[in-house]
PDB file of C-alpha atoms in Angstrom:
ATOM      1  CA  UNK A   6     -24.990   6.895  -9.602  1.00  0.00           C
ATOM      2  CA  UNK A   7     -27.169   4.281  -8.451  1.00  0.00           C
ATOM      3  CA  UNK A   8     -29.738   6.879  -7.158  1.00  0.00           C
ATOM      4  CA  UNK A   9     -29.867   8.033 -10.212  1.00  0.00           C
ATOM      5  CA  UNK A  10     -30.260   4.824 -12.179  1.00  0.00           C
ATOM      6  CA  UNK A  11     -33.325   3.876 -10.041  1.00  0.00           C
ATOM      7  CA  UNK A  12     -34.971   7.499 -10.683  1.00  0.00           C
ATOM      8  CA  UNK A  13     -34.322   6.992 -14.647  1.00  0.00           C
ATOM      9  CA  UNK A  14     -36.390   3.793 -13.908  1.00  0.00           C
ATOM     10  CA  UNK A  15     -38.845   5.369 -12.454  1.00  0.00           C
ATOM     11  CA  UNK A  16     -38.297   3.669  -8.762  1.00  0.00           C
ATOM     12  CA  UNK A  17     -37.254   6.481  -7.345  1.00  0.00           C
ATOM     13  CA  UNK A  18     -38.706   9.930  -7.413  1.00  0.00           C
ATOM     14  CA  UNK A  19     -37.344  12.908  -5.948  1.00  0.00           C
ATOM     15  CA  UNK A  20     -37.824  16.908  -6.057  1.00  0.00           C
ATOM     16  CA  UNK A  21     -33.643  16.490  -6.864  1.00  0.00           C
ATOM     17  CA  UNK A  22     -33.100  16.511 -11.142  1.00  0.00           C
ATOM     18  CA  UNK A  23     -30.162  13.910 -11.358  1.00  0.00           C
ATOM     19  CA  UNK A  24     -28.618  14.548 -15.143  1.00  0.00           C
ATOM     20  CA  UNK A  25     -28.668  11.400 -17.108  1.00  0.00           C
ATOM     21  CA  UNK A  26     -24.861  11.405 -17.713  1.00  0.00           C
ATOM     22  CA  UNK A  27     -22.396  10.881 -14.701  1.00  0.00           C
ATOM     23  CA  UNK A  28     -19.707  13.892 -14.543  1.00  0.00           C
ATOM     24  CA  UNK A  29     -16.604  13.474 -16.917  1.00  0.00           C
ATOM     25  CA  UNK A  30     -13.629  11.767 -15.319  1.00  0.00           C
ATOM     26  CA  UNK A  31     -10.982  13.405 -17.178  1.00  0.00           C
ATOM     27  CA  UNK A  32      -9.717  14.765 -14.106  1.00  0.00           C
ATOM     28  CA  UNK A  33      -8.936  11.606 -12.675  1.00  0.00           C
ATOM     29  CA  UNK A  34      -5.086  10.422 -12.740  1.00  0.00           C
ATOM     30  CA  UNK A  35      -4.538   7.819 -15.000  1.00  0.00           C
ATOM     31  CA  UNK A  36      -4.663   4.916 -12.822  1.00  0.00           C
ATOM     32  CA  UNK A  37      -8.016   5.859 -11.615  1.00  0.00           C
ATOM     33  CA  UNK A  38      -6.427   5.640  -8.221  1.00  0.00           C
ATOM     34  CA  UNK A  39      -5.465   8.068  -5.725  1.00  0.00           C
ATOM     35  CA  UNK A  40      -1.477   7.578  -4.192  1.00  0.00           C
ATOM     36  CA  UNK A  41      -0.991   7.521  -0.760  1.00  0.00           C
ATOM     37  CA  UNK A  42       2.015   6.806   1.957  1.00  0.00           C
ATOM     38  CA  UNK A  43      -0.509   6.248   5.007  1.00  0.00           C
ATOM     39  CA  UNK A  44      -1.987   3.523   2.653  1.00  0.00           C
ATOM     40  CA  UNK A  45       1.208   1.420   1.023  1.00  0.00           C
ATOM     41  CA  UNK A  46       2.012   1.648   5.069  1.00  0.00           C
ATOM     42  CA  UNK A  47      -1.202  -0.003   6.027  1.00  0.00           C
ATOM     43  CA  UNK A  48      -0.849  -2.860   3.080  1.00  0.00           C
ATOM     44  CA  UNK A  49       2.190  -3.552   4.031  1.00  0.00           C
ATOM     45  CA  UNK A  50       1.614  -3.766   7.712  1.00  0.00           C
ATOM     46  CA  UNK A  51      -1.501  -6.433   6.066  1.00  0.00           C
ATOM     47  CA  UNK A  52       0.823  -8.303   4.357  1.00  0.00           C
ATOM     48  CA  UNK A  53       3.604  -8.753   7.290  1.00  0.00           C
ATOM     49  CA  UNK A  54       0.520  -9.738   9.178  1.00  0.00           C
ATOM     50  CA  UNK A  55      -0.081 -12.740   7.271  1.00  0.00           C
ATOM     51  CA  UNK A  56       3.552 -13.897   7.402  1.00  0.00           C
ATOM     52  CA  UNK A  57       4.406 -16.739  10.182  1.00  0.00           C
ATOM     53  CA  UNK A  58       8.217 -15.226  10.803  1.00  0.00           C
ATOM     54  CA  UNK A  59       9.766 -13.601  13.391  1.00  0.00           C
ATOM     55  CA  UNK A  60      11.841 -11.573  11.265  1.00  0.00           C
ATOM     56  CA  UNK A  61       8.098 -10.504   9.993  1.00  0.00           C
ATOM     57  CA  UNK A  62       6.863  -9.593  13.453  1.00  0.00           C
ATOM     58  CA  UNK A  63      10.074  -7.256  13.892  1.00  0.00           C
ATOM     59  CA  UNK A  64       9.789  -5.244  10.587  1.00  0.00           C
ATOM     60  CA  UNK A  65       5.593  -5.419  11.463  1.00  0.00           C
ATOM     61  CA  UNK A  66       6.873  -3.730  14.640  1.00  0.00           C
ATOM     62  CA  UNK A  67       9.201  -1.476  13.047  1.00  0.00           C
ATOM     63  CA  UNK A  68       7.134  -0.079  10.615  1.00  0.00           C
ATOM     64  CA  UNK A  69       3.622   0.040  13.237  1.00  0.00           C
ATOM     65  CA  UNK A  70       6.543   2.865  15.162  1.00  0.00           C
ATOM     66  CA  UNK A  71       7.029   5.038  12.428  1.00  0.00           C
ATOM     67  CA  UNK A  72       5.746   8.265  12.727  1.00  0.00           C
ATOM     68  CA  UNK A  73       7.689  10.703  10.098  1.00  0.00           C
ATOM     69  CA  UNK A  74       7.379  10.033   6.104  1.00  0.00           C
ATOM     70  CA  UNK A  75      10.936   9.436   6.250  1.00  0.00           C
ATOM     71  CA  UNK A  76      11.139   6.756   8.828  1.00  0.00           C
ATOM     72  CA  UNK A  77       7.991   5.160   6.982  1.00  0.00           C
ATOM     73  CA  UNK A  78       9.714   5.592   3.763  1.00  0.00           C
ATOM     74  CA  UNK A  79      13.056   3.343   5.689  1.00  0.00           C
ATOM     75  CA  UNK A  80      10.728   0.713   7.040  1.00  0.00           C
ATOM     76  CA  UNK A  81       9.033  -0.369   3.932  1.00  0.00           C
ATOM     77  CA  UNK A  82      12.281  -0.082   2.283  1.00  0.00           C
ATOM     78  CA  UNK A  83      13.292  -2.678   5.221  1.00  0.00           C
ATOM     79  CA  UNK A  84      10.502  -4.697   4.489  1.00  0.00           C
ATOM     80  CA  UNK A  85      10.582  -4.954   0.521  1.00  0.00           C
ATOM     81  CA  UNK A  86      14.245  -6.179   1.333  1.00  0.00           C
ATOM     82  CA  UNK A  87      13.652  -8.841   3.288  1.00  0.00           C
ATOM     83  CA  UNK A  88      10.113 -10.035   2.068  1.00  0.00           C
ATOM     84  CA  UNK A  89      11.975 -12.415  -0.554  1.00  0.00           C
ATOM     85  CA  UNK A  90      13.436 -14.269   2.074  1.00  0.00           C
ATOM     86  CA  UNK A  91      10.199 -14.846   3.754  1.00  0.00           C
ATOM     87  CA  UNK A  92       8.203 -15.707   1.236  1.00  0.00           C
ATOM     88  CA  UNK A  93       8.120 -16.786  -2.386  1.00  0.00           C
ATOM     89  CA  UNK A  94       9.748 -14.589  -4.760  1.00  0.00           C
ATOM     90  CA  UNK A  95       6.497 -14.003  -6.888  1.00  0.00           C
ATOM     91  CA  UNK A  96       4.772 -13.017  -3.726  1.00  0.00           C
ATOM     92  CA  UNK A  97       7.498 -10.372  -2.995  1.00  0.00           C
ATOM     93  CA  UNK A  98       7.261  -9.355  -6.881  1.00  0.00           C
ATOM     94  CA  UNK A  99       3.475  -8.699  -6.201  1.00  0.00           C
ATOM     95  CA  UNK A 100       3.849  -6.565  -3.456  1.00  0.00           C
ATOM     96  CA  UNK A 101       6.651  -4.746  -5.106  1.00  0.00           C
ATOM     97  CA  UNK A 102       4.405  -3.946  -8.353  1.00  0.00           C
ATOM     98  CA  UNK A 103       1.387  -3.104  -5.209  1.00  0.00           C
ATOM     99  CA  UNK A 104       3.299  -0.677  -3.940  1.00  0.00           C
ATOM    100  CA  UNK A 105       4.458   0.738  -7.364  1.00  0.00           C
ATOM    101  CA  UNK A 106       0.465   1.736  -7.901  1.00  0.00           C
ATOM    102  CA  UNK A 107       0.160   3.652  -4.599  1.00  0.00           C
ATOM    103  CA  UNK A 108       3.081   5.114  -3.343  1.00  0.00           C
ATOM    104  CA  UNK A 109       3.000   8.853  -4.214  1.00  0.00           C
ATOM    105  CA  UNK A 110       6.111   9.855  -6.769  1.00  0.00           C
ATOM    106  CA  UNK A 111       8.090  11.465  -4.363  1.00  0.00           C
ATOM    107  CA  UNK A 112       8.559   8.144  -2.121  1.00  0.00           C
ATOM    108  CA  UNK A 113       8.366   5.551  -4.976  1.00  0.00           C
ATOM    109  CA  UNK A 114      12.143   5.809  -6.248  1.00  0.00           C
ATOM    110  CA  UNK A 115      13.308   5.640  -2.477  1.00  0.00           C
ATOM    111  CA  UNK A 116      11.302   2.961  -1.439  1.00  0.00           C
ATOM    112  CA  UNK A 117      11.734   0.698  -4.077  1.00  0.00           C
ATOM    113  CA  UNK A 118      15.410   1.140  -4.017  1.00  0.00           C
ATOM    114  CA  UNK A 119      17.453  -1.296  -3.025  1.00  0.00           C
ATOM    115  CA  UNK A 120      19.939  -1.443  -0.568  1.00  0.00           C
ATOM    116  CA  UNK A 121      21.634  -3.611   2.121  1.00  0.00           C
ATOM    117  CA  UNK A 122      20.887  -7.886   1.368  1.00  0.00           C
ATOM    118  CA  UNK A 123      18.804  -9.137   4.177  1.00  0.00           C
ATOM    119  CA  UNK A 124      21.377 -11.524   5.139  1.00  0.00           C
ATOM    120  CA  UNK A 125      23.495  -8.372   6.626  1.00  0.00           C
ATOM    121  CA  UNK A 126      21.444  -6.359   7.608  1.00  0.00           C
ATOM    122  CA  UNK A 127      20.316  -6.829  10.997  1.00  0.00           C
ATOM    123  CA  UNK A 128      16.610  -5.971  12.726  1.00  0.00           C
ATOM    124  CA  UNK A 129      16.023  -4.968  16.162  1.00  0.00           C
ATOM    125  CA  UNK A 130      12.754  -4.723  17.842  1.00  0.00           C
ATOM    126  CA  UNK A 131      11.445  -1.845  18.772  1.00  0.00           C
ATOM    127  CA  UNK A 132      11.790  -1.150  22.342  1.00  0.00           C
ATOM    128  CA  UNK A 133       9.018   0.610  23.791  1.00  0.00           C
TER     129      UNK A 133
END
């Protein structure tokens, strides 16, 4: 695109005809953005990052281990139930809505489901 902006300008001359109209987007999903598990697993391992909790650095663990889409899928459901007890319940909102924009359909409904409070449920680090 910009290539082509700087030949219409005349900066930029090439053998290469670059059409004055970019290529129709209709075939782009509506959010303009492309869903991914490998990527809601990387923001969230960002986000539990940030956090200064040691609860945080055993689900940051937990969900660096994973290695099937189900386990992944049972980590950040881990983590999106016990992110409102370590930080502020907007912040946990956030993330929530985040990972409503990239998780791919099939893992959306189980991931954002909730389950077990934080208070019982229990984490273990990974041993390893």
């Amino acid at each position: 695109m910009l290539i082509a902006q700087l030949q219409r300008d005349g900066y930029l001359h090439g053998g290469v005809e670059v059409p004055a109209t970019p290529p129709s987007t209709a075939t782009l999903p509506v959010s303009g953005r492309r869903r991914s598990l490998v990527a809601a697993r990387l923001y969230v391992l960002d986000i539990l990052a940030l956090q200064r909790h040691p609860t945080a650095l055993q689900l940051h663990q937990g969900l660096l281990a994973t290695r099937s889409e189900d386990d992944t899928v049972e980590a950040l459901q881990r983590v999106l139930n016990h992110l409102p007890a370590l930080t502020s319940a907007g912040y946990a909102r956030r993330v929530r809505e985040r990972l409503q924009e990239i998780l791919p359909g099939p893992h959306l409904a189980a991931v954002l489901e909730t389950r077990t409070p934080p208070d019982r449920e229990r984490i273990t680090p990974a041993v390893g």
